[in-house]
Amino acid sequence: MYDYIIVGAGLFGATIAYRAKQQGKKVLVIDKRNHIAGNVYTENVDGINVHKYGAHIFHTDYKDVWDFVNSLVEFNRYTNSPVARIGNEIYNMPFNMNTFSKIWPDVFTPAEAKARIDEERQEMAGKEPKNLEEQAISLVGRSIYEKLIKGYTEKQWHRDCKDLPADIIKRLPVRFIYDNNYFNDRYQGIPIGGYTKLVEKMLEGVEVRLDTNFFDNADEYRKQAKTIVYTGMIDEYFGFKYGHLEYRSLRFETKTLDEENYQGCAVVNYTGHEVDYTRVIEHKHFESTESPKTIITFEYPDDWDDPKKEAYYVINDAKNNELAEKYRALAAKEKNVIFGGRLAEYKYYDMDDVIKKALETEI
Ligand code: FAD
Ligand code: UDP
């Protein structure tokens, strides 16, 4: 009999496994994939740690979370400062004085930038933003919206910006300083040696079975464990009884190139409709890996229309949130099952949110 059978070897499952092991509990972790670490999985290819499920930058304001991950592995001082490319123009991200002075060559000071943005925001004066387009224009004006937000967002979500919730764009910082650091958080970095190493540390001494789908044997697992920790899709757990939640997927195309430095930074966002991908990742820059070669990944947004595809993003619009709420109510009534993580809570969590939640979950 296990104290815990944990479904999913991603950050939520692994953090719970680590804590349960510390308490001397008997734990089994299963994952349907052939590797641990869920979406933060990194694979060492020719000395370069490749972020197999897209660029992952650890950033947090939670000191306890930062101390926890640093107690397991060492982090470098990587600071995320992606650039955005539209056609043959390059802009700094997130929106800051470097971006503003390039978009408007006669803008040099914060006061000038604010005045120019205010001018462009006039079209939204007195109106409450009802969708993402209106939210973006009232935040940064139409020029930035059209060059740096509209195309990227429509590719990512496969919907017109007028049909998307305003919330999505609130994640993007706007700063009136010459600072290209993407995140506002106090702590930031990449685990030296990759994220898989971090999760390996969490799972040290824990029984792990890969290529193992919970639903192939759910009743058996329930009999074998006092508590199930479930980190898969919440609607799937309940047999989709209220209907399917929607997700967004991604397709990754990775290439090794015989050149040392392809794009000069880890992440370039392609914000226009002239290419179908949204980002190009050059993995060696996360850890300043020295190599005569480089590995790059093109990230293409994809509909989640086939259960064989990975469900990467939850879609927190009104319709899906309402349905998710019904599933969460069922989950709250489910005895001896803990639901946690991005898919089991249907929340747009970052890594630190997931770890925080797992550290605070009563076990
Ligand atoms: P997951 O990592 O998805 O783990 C769930 C695991 O459960 C998976 O391994 C899955 O195979 C397994 N599983 C599911 N169903 C079953 C089943 N039936 N049986 C067995 N196993 C099952 N966060 C940041 O903080 N910074 C970033 O820069 C960042 N970038 C991101 C970029 C992309 C492209 C994406 C998609 C996410 C990004 N995130 C980032 C978010 C981050 O990936 C998540 O917060 C985190 O990985 C979620 O961990 P989790 O344990 O909830 O889920
Ligand atoms: N976004 C954008 N332009 C960019 C990058 C992001 O308009 O160059 C928007 C887009 O709508 C995206 C949201 O900001 O969905 C959040 O982006 P972020 O990179 O923070 O999220 P992630 O995709 O990494 O979860």
Short mmCIF file of C-alpha atoms and ligand atoms in Angstrom, two decimals:
data_model
loop_
_atom_site.label_atom_id
_atom_site.label_comp_id
_atom_site.label_asym_id
_atom_site.label_seq_id
_atom_site.Cartn_x
_atom_site.Cartn_y
_atom_site.Cartn_z
CA MET A 1 0.00 0.00 0.00
CA TYR A 2 1.37 3.42 -0.98
CA ASP A 3 0.70 6.53 1.04
CA TYR A 4 0.70 8.49 -2.22
CA ILE A 5 0.41 7.57 -5.86
CA ILE A 6 1.27 10.69 -7.79
CA VAL A 7 0.00 11.02 -11.34
CA GLY A 8 2.47 13.23 -13.22
CA ALA A 9 6.21 13.75 -12.74
CA GLY A 10 6.04 17.49 -13.53
CA LEU A 11 6.84 20.20 -10.99
CA PHE A 12 3.67 19.79 -8.95
CA GLY A 13 3.93 16.00 -8.68
CA ALA A 14 7.67 16.05 -8.05
CA THR A 15 7.45 18.71 -5.31
CA ILE A 16 4.76 16.72 -3.51
CA ALA A 17 6.81 13.53 -3.96
CA TYR A 18 9.84 15.25 -2.43
CA ARG A 19 7.88 16.44 0.59
CA ALA A 20 6.18 13.08 1.11
CA LYS A 21 9.54 11.29 0.93
CA GLN A 22 10.95 13.74 3.53
CA GLN A 23 8.09 12.71 5.80
CA GLY A 24 9.03 9.05 5.35
CA LYS A 25 5.95 8.25 3.27
CA LYS A 26 5.76 5.48 0.67
CA VAL A 27 5.39 7.12 -2.72
CA LEU A 28 4.93 6.03 -6.32
CA VAL A 29 5.08 8.52 -9.18
CA ILE A 30 3.67 7.55 -12.57
CA ASP A 31 3.85 9.49 -15.81
CA LYS A 32 2.47 8.66 -19.21
CA ARG A 33 5.46 10.25 -20.92
CA ASN A 34 8.78 8.44 -21.28
CA HIS A 35 10.61 10.97 -19.11
CA ILE A 36 10.24 12.90 -15.86
CA ALA A 37 9.86 16.70 -15.42
CA GLY A 38 6.68 17.28 -17.45
CA ASN A 39 6.83 20.47 -19.48
CA VAL A 40 10.06 21.68 -17.91
CA TYR A 41 11.95 18.67 -19.31
CA THR A 42 15.36 19.54 -20.73
CA GLU A 43 17.45 17.13 -22.76
CA ASN A 44 21.19 17.42 -23.20
CA VAL A 45 21.98 17.28 -26.91
CA ASP A 46 25.67 17.66 -27.85
CA GLY A 47 26.34 19.54 -24.60
CA ILE A 48 23.42 21.97 -25.02
CA ASN A 49 20.41 21.70 -22.70
CA VAL A 50 17.38 21.79 -24.99
CA HIS A 51 14.08 22.99 -23.49
CA LYS A 52 11.96 20.33 -25.18
CA TYR A 53 8.59 21.91 -24.40
CA GLY A 54 9.45 25.53 -25.00
CA ALA A 55 11.59 28.16 -23.30
CA HIS A 56 11.41 28.01 -19.50
CA ILE A 57 12.80 30.83 -17.39
CA PHE A 58 12.45 30.54 -13.66
CA HIS A 59 11.35 33.76 -11.99
CA THR A 60 9.68 34.34 -8.66
CA ASP A 61 8.93 36.74 -5.87
CA TYR A 62 8.41 33.91 -3.39
CA LYS A 63 11.51 33.64 -1.24
CA ASP A 64 10.49 30.21 0.10
CA VAL A 65 10.15 28.84 -3.45
CA TRP A 66 13.52 30.34 -4.49
CA ASP A 67 15.22 28.92 -1.39
CA PHE A 68 13.63 25.53 -2.01
CA VAL A 69 14.80 25.17 -5.62
CA ASN A 70 18.25 26.53 -4.72
CA SER A 71 18.58 23.95 -1.99
CA LEU A 72 18.37 21.30 -4.71
CA VAL A 73 20.38 22.75 -7.62
CA GLU A 74 22.40 25.82 -8.43
CA PHE A 75 20.86 28.55 -10.59
CA ASN A 76 22.69 30.86 -12.97
CA ARG A 77 21.98 34.59 -13.31
CA TYR A 78 20.16 34.43 -16.65
CA THR A 79 17.91 37.44 -17.16
CA ASN A 80 15.20 37.09 -19.76
CA SER A 81 15.38 39.90 -22.30
CA PRO A 82 13.78 38.65 -25.49
CA VAL A 83 13.52 40.75 -28.61
CA ALA A 84 10.55 41.02 -30.93
CA ARG A 85 10.96 40.83 -34.68
CA ILE A 86 8.39 42.07 -37.17
CA GLY A 87 9.46 41.98 -40.81
CA ASN A 88 12.96 43.39 -40.73
CA GLU A 89 12.57 45.44 -37.60
CA ILE A 90 13.77 44.46 -34.14
CA TYR A 91 12.36 45.81 -30.88
CA ASN A 92 13.23 45.24 -27.25
CA MET A 93 10.77 43.51 -24.97
CA PRO A 94 8.99 43.96 -22.67
CA PHE A 95 7.66 47.39 -23.56
CA ASN A 96 10.19 49.85 -22.15
CA MET A 97 12.08 53.01 -23.12
CA ASN A 98 14.24 51.07 -25.62
CA THR A 99 11.05 49.95 -27.38
CA PHE A 100 9.41 53.38 -27.31
CA SER A 101 12.44 55.27 -28.59
CA LYS A 102 12.75 52.86 -31.52
CA ILE A 103 9.04 52.94 -32.43
CA TRP A 104 9.01 56.76 -32.19
CA PRO A 105 12.53 58.03 -33.10
CA ASP A 106 11.77 61.49 -31.67
CA VAL A 107 11.06 60.02 -28.21
CA PHE A 108 13.98 60.05 -25.78
CA THR A 109 12.60 60.63 -22.29
CA PRO A 110 9.93 58.92 -20.19
CA ALA A 111 7.80 62.09 -20.32
CA GLU A 112 7.94 62.09 -24.13
CA ALA A 113 7.06 58.39 -24.26
CA LYS A 114 4.12 58.86 -21.88
CA ALA A 115 2.87 61.82 -23.89
CA ARG A 116 3.03 59.83 -27.14
CA ILE A 117 1.27 56.82 -25.63
CA ASP A 118 -1.37 59.10 -24.08
CA GLU A 119 -2.01 60.63 -27.49
CA GLU A 120 -2.55 57.16 -28.99
CA ARG A 121 -4.71 56.04 -26.07
CA GLN A 122 -7.18 58.83 -26.76
CA GLU A 123 -9.24 56.52 -28.98
CA MET A 124 -10.09 54.56 -25.81
CA ALA A 125 -10.78 57.63 -23.65
CA GLY A 126 -13.65 57.09 -21.25
CA LYS A 127 -14.23 53.52 -22.47
CA GLU A 128 -13.79 50.42 -20.35
CA PRO A 129 -11.68 47.87 -22.34
CA LYS A 130 -13.95 44.95 -23.27
CA ASN A 131 -11.47 42.73 -25.05
CA LEU A 132 -7.76 42.22 -25.57
CA GLU A 133 -7.49 44.72 -28.44
CA GLU A 134 -9.07 47.48 -26.37
CA GLN A 135 -7.02 46.55 -23.33
CA ALA A 136 -3.79 46.69 -25.35
CA ILE A 137 -4.62 50.03 -26.94
CA SER A 138 -5.53 51.55 -23.60
CA LEU A 139 -2.27 50.23 -22.15
CA VAL A 140 0.27 51.15 -24.86
CA GLY A 141 -1.56 52.69 -27.83
CA ARG A 142 -2.24 51.48 -31.34
CA SER A 143 1.32 51.55 -32.83
CA ILE A 144 2.71 49.09 -30.31
CA TYR A 145 -0.47 47.04 -30.38
CA GLU A 146 -0.24 46.60 -34.15
CA LYS A 147 3.50 45.91 -34.33
CA LEU A 148 4.13 43.86 -31.22
CA ILE A 149 0.88 42.45 -29.85
CA LYS A 150 -1.79 41.84 -32.48
CA GLY A 151 -0.02 39.31 -34.74
CA TYR A 152 1.66 37.41 -31.91
CA THR A 153 -1.53 37.10 -29.90
CA GLU A 154 -3.70 36.09 -32.85
CA LYS A 155 -1.21 33.40 -33.84
CA GLN A 156 -0.89 32.17 -30.27
CA TRP A 157 -4.59 31.94 -29.50
CA HIS A 158 -5.94 31.50 -33.04
CA ARG A 159 -8.59 34.12 -32.43
CA ASP A 160 -9.08 37.74 -33.32
CA CYS A 161 -7.84 40.05 -30.53
CA LYS A 162 -11.35 41.47 -30.36
CA ASP A 163 -12.59 38.04 -29.24
CA LEU A 164 -10.01 37.44 -26.53
CA PRO A 165 -10.22 38.28 -22.83
CA ALA A 166 -8.32 41.43 -21.77
CA ASP A 167 -6.56 39.51 -18.98
CA ILE A 168 -4.00 37.76 -21.20
CA ILE A 169 -2.20 41.01 -21.94
CA LYS A 170 -1.97 42.06 -18.30
CA ARG A 171 0.96 39.65 -17.98
CA LEU A 172 3.10 41.91 -20.18
CA PRO A 173 5.02 44.60 -18.27
CA VAL A 174 5.18 48.25 -19.45
CA ARG A 175 8.08 50.27 -18.03
CA PHE A 176 9.28 53.80 -18.51
CA ILE A 177 12.91 52.92 -17.89
CA TYR A 178 15.67 51.65 -20.20
CA ASP A 179 15.47 48.08 -18.86
CA ASN A 180 14.99 45.00 -21.04
CA ASN A 181 14.49 42.55 -18.17
CA TYR A 182 11.20 40.82 -19.01
CA PHE A 183 10.17 39.92 -15.47
CA ASN A 184 9.44 42.11 -12.47
CA ASP A 185 10.24 39.38 -9.96
CA ARG A 186 13.09 39.62 -7.49
CA TYR A 187 14.64 36.21 -8.28
CA GLN A 188 15.39 34.82 -11.73
CA GLY A 189 17.64 32.21 -13.36
CA ILE A 190 18.02 28.84 -15.04
CA PRO A 191 19.09 25.69 -13.17
CA ILE A 192 22.68 25.01 -14.21
CA GLY A 193 22.56 21.67 -16.02
CA GLY A 194 18.88 22.05 -16.95
CA TYR A 195 15.49 21.57 -15.31
CA THR A 196 15.57 17.78 -15.56
CA LYS A 197 18.36 17.84 -12.99
CA LEU A 198 16.12 19.81 -10.60
CA VAL A 199 13.29 17.30 -10.94
CA GLU A 200 15.72 14.37 -10.67
CA LYS A 201 16.79 15.81 -7.31
CA MET A 202 13.17 16.10 -6.19
CA LEU A 203 12.55 12.48 -7.15
CA GLU A 204 15.75 11.01 -5.67
CA GLY A 205 14.85 7.84 -3.80
CA VAL A 206 11.25 7.84 -5.09
CA GLU A 207 9.80 4.98 -7.15
CA VAL A 208 8.95 6.28 -10.63
CA ARG A 209 7.17 4.44 -13.45
CA LEU A 210 7.27 6.04 -16.89
CA ASP A 211 5.12 5.26 -19.96
CA THR A 212 2.32 4.62 -17.48
CA ASN A 213 -1.10 6.18 -17.96
CA PHE A 214 -3.25 6.47 -14.84
CA PHE A 215 -6.44 5.83 -16.81
CA ASP A 216 -5.22 2.45 -18.05
CA ASN A 217 -5.52 1.17 -14.49
CA ALA A 218 -7.24 3.84 -12.42
CA ASP A 219 -9.21 1.52 -10.13
CA GLU A 220 -6.11 -0.50 -9.32
CA TYR A 221 -4.12 2.65 -8.41
CA ARG A 222 -6.96 3.86 -6.23
CA LYS A 223 -6.87 0.56 -4.34
CA GLN A 224 -3.10 0.71 -3.94
CA ALA A 225 -2.89 4.23 -2.49
CA LYS A 226 -4.25 6.02 0.53
CA THR A 227 -4.14 9.26 -1.46
CA ILE A 228 -3.89 9.98 -5.18
CA VAL A 229 -2.20 13.21 -6.28
CA TYR A 230 -3.51 14.02 -9.74
CA THR A 231 -1.80 16.55 -12.03
CA GLY A 232 -3.39 15.65 -15.39
CA MET A 233 -6.37 17.30 -17.12
CA ILE A 234 -9.24 17.86 -14.72
CA ASP A 235 -11.98 17.22 -17.30
CA GLU A 236 -10.35 13.92 -18.27
CA TYR A 237 -10.31 12.79 -14.62
CA PHE A 238 -14.09 13.09 -14.55
CA GLY A 239 -14.57 11.39 -17.92
CA PHE A 240 -15.48 14.74 -19.57
CA LYS A 241 -18.92 14.39 -17.98
CA TYR A 242 -19.76 18.10 -18.31
CA GLY A 243 -18.02 18.38 -21.69
CA HIS A 244 -14.52 19.22 -22.84
CA LEU A 245 -12.45 22.12 -21.63
CA GLU A 246 -10.44 23.85 -24.35
CA TYR A 247 -6.66 24.01 -24.48
CA ARG A 248 -4.02 25.37 -26.87
CA SER A 249 -1.23 23.22 -28.15
CA LEU A 250 2.18 23.90 -29.71
CA ARG A 251 4.34 22.26 -32.34
CA PHE A 252 8.11 22.43 -32.01
CA GLU A 253 10.59 22.13 -34.89
CA THR A 254 14.17 21.78 -33.72
CA LYS A 255 17.33 22.03 -35.83
CA THR A 256 21.05 21.80 -35.17
CA LEU A 257 23.04 24.39 -37.11
CA ASP A 258 26.73 24.48 -37.92
CA GLU A 259 27.10 28.02 -36.69
CA GLU A 260 28.02 29.41 -33.32
CA ASN A 261 25.43 32.07 -32.71
CA TYR A 262 22.20 32.18 -34.71
CA GLN A 263 20.21 35.02 -33.18
CA GLY A 264 22.22 36.50 -30.32
CA CYS A 265 19.73 35.74 -27.55
CA ALA A 266 17.67 32.84 -26.22
CA VAL A 267 14.23 34.04 -27.33
CA VAL A 268 13.09 36.01 -30.36
CA ASN A 269 9.34 36.66 -30.60
CA TYR A 270 7.95 36.91 -34.14
CA THR A 271 5.09 39.30 -33.73
CA GLY A 272 3.80 39.54 -37.32
CA HIS A 273 1.60 37.36 -39.49
CA GLU A 274 4.34 37.00 -42.16
CA VAL A 275 5.60 33.82 -40.41
CA ASP A 276 3.47 31.18 -38.67
CA TYR A 277 5.75 30.63 -35.68
CA THR A 278 5.63 32.85 -32.60
CA ARG A 279 9.08 32.26 -31.15
CA VAL A 280 12.50 31.00 -32.07
CA ILE A 281 14.49 29.64 -29.16
CA GLU A 282 18.28 29.34 -29.26
CA HIS A 283 18.92 27.02 -26.34
CA LYS A 284 22.65 27.57 -25.74
CA HIS A 285 22.02 31.16 -24.55
CA PHE A 286 20.11 30.02 -21.45
CA GLU A 287 23.30 28.68 -19.92
CA SER A 288 25.89 30.51 -22.09
CA THR A 289 26.99 27.11 -23.35
CA GLU A 290 30.11 27.22 -25.48
CA SER A 291 29.90 25.15 -28.64
CA PRO A 292 30.77 25.59 -32.33
CA LYS A 293 27.20 24.45 -33.08
CA THR A 294 23.82 25.73 -32.01
CA ILE A 295 20.34 24.24 -31.57
CA ILE A 296 17.26 26.29 -32.40
CA THR A 297 13.55 25.57 -32.05
CA PHE A 298 10.70 27.12 -33.98
CA GLU A 299 7.55 27.28 -31.85
CA TYR A 300 4.28 27.05 -33.79
CA PRO A 301 0.96 27.57 -32.00
CA ASP A 302 -1.45 24.73 -32.71
CA ASP A 303 -5.09 23.88 -32.08
CA TRP A 304 -5.62 21.24 -29.44
CA ASP A 305 -7.94 19.05 -31.47
CA ASP A 306 -6.46 15.62 -30.88
CA PRO A 307 -5.83 13.97 -27.49
CA LYS A 308 -2.46 12.77 -28.78
CA LYS A 309 -1.26 16.39 -28.81
CA GLU A 310 -0.04 17.97 -25.59
CA ALA A 311 -2.42 20.45 -23.95
CA TYR A 312 0.02 23.27 -23.14
CA TYR A 313 -2.16 26.24 -22.38
CA VAL A 314 -5.47 26.49 -20.59
CA ILE A 315 -7.84 29.08 -22.06
CA ASN A 316 -9.13 31.26 -19.26
CA ASP A 317 -12.07 32.85 -21.08
CA ALA A 318 -15.53 33.09 -19.52
CA LYS A 319 -16.90 29.93 -21.15
CA ASN A 320 -13.99 27.70 -20.11
CA ASN A 321 -13.66 29.23 -16.64
CA GLU A 322 -17.31 28.47 -15.98
CA LEU A 323 -16.90 24.85 -17.03
CA ALA A 324 -13.64 24.53 -15.07
CA GLU A 325 -15.47 25.81 -11.99
CA LYS A 326 -17.94 22.92 -12.29
CA TYR A 327 -15.10 20.43 -12.48
CA ARG A 328 -13.32 22.10 -9.54
CA ALA A 329 -16.50 21.68 -7.49
CA LEU A 330 -16.46 17.95 -8.27
CA ALA A 331 -12.76 17.78 -7.42
CA ALA A 332 -13.38 19.39 -4.04
CA LYS A 333 -15.82 16.57 -3.22
CA GLU A 334 -13.54 13.77 -4.41
CA LYS A 335 -12.24 11.88 -1.38
CA ASN A 336 -8.53 11.07 -1.00
CA VAL A 337 -7.50 12.84 -4.18
CA ILE A 338 -5.41 16.01 -4.35
CA PHE A 339 -5.71 17.95 -7.62
CA GLY A 340 -2.77 20.23 -8.39
CA GLY A 341 -0.85 21.97 -11.17
CA ARG A 342 -1.68 23.69 -14.44
CA LEU A 343 -3.95 21.05 -15.93
CA ALA A 344 -5.64 19.73 -12.78
CA GLU A 345 -6.57 23.24 -11.62
CA TYR A 346 -7.05 24.65 -15.13
CA LYS A 347 -4.96 27.70 -14.25
CA TYR A 348 -2.31 29.63 -16.21
CA TYR A 349 0.37 28.95 -13.61
CA ASP A 350 4.06 29.73 -13.88
CA MET A 351 6.57 27.27 -12.46
CA ASP A 352 6.93 29.14 -9.18
CA ASP A 353 3.13 29.22 -8.67
CA VAL A 354 3.01 25.47 -9.12
CA ILE A 355 5.83 24.85 -6.65
CA LYS A 356 4.34 27.32 -4.16
CA LYS A 357 1.02 25.51 -4.34
CA ALA A 358 2.72 22.14 -3.89
CA LEU A 359 4.73 23.40 -0.91
CA GLU A 360 1.57 24.69 0.73
CA THR A 361 -0.70 21.74 0.00
CA GLU A 362 -1.51 19.82 3.12
CA ILE A 363 -0.13 16.29 2.92
P1 FAD B 1 3.16 19.43 -16.22
O1 FAD B 1 4.58 19.85 -16.35
O2 FAD B 1 2.29 19.47 -17.44
O3 FAD B 1 3.15 17.97 -15.61
C1 FAD B 1 2.03 17.12 -15.64
C2 FAD B 1 2.52 15.72 -15.91
O4 FAD B 1 1.42 14.82 -15.75
C3 FAD B 1 3.03 15.53 -17.33
O5 FAD B 1 4.34 15.00 -17.31
C4 FAD B 1 2.05 14.55 -17.94
O6 FAD B 1 2.66 13.64 -18.86
C5 FAD B 1 1.52 13.82 -16.72
N1 FAD B 1 0.19 13.25 -16.92
C6 FAD B 1 -0.94 13.89 -17.31
N2 FAD B 1 -1.96 13.02 -17.38
C7 FAD B 1 -1.48 11.82 -17.01
C8 FAD B 1 -2.05 10.53 -16.89
N3 FAD B 1 -3.34 10.30 -17.21
N4 FAD B 1 -1.28 9.50 -16.48
C9 FAD B 1 0.04 9.71 -16.20
N5 FAD B 1 0.63 10.90 -16.30
C10 FAD B 1 -0.11 11.95 -16.70
N6 FAD B 1 6.60 28.93 -16.44
C11 FAD B 1 7.54 29.77 -15.95
O7 FAD B 1 7.58 29.99 -14.73
N7 FAD B 1 8.46 30.39 -16.77
C12 FAD B 1 8.47 30.18 -18.11
O8 FAD B 1 9.30 30.74 -18.83
C13 FAD B 1 7.49 29.30 -18.67
N8 FAD B 1 7.46 29.07 -19.99
C14 FAD B 1 6.53 28.22 -20.49
C15 FAD B 1 6.55 27.98 -21.87
C16 FAD B 1 5.63 27.10 -22.41
C17 FAD B 1 5.66 26.85 -23.91
C18 FAD B 1 4.67 26.46 -21.58
C19 FAD B 1 3.68 25.50 -22.17
C20 FAD B 1 4.66 26.68 -20.22
C21 FAD B 1 5.58 27.57 -19.65
N9 FAD B 1 5.63 27.79 -18.29
C22 FAD B 1 6.56 28.66 -17.77
C23 FAD B 1 4.70 27.11 -17.34
C24 FAD B 1 5.26 25.81 -16.77
O9 FAD B 1 5.55 24.91 -17.82
C25 FAD B 1 4.23 25.20 -15.82
O10 FAD B 1 3.87 26.09 -14.82
C26 FAD B 1 4.69 23.90 -15.14
O11 FAD B 1 5.48 23.10 -15.95
C27 FAD B 1 3.47 23.14 -14.69
O12 FAD B 1 3.83 21.99 -13.96
P2 FAD B 1 2.72 20.89 -13.69
O13 FAD B 1 3.34 19.88 -12.80
O14 FAD B 1 1.46 21.53 -13.28
O15 FAD B 1 2.38 20.27 -15.14
N1 UDP B 2 2.45 38.78 -26.17
C1 UDP B 2 2.49 39.65 -27.24
N2 UDP B 2 3.67 39.88 -27.88
C2 UDP B 2 4.81 39.28 -27.51
C3 UDP B 2 4.79 38.38 -26.40
C4 UDP B 2 3.59 38.15 -25.76
O1 UDP B 2 1.48 40.21 -27.61
O2 UDP B 2 5.86 39.51 -28.13
C5 UDP B 2 1.16 38.54 -25.51
C6 UDP B 2 0.43 37.33 -26.05
O3 UDP B 2 -0.95 37.62 -26.05
C7 UDP B 2 0.75 36.25 -25.04
C8 UDP B 2 0.79 37.06 -23.74
O4 UDP B 2 1.34 38.31 -24.12
O5 UDP B 2 -0.22 35.25 -25.01
C9 UDP B 2 1.64 36.43 -22.63
O6 UDP B 2 2.93 36.21 -23.13
P1 UDP B 2 4.07 35.53 -22.27
O7 UDP B 2 5.27 35.42 -23.14
O8 UDP B 2 4.18 36.24 -20.99
O9 UDP B 2 3.42 34.12 -21.93
P2 UDP B 2 3.79 32.60 -22.23
O10 UDP B 2 3.38 32.30 -23.61
O11 UDP B 2 5.26 32.44 -22.02
O12 UDP B 2 2.97 31.87 -21.22
#
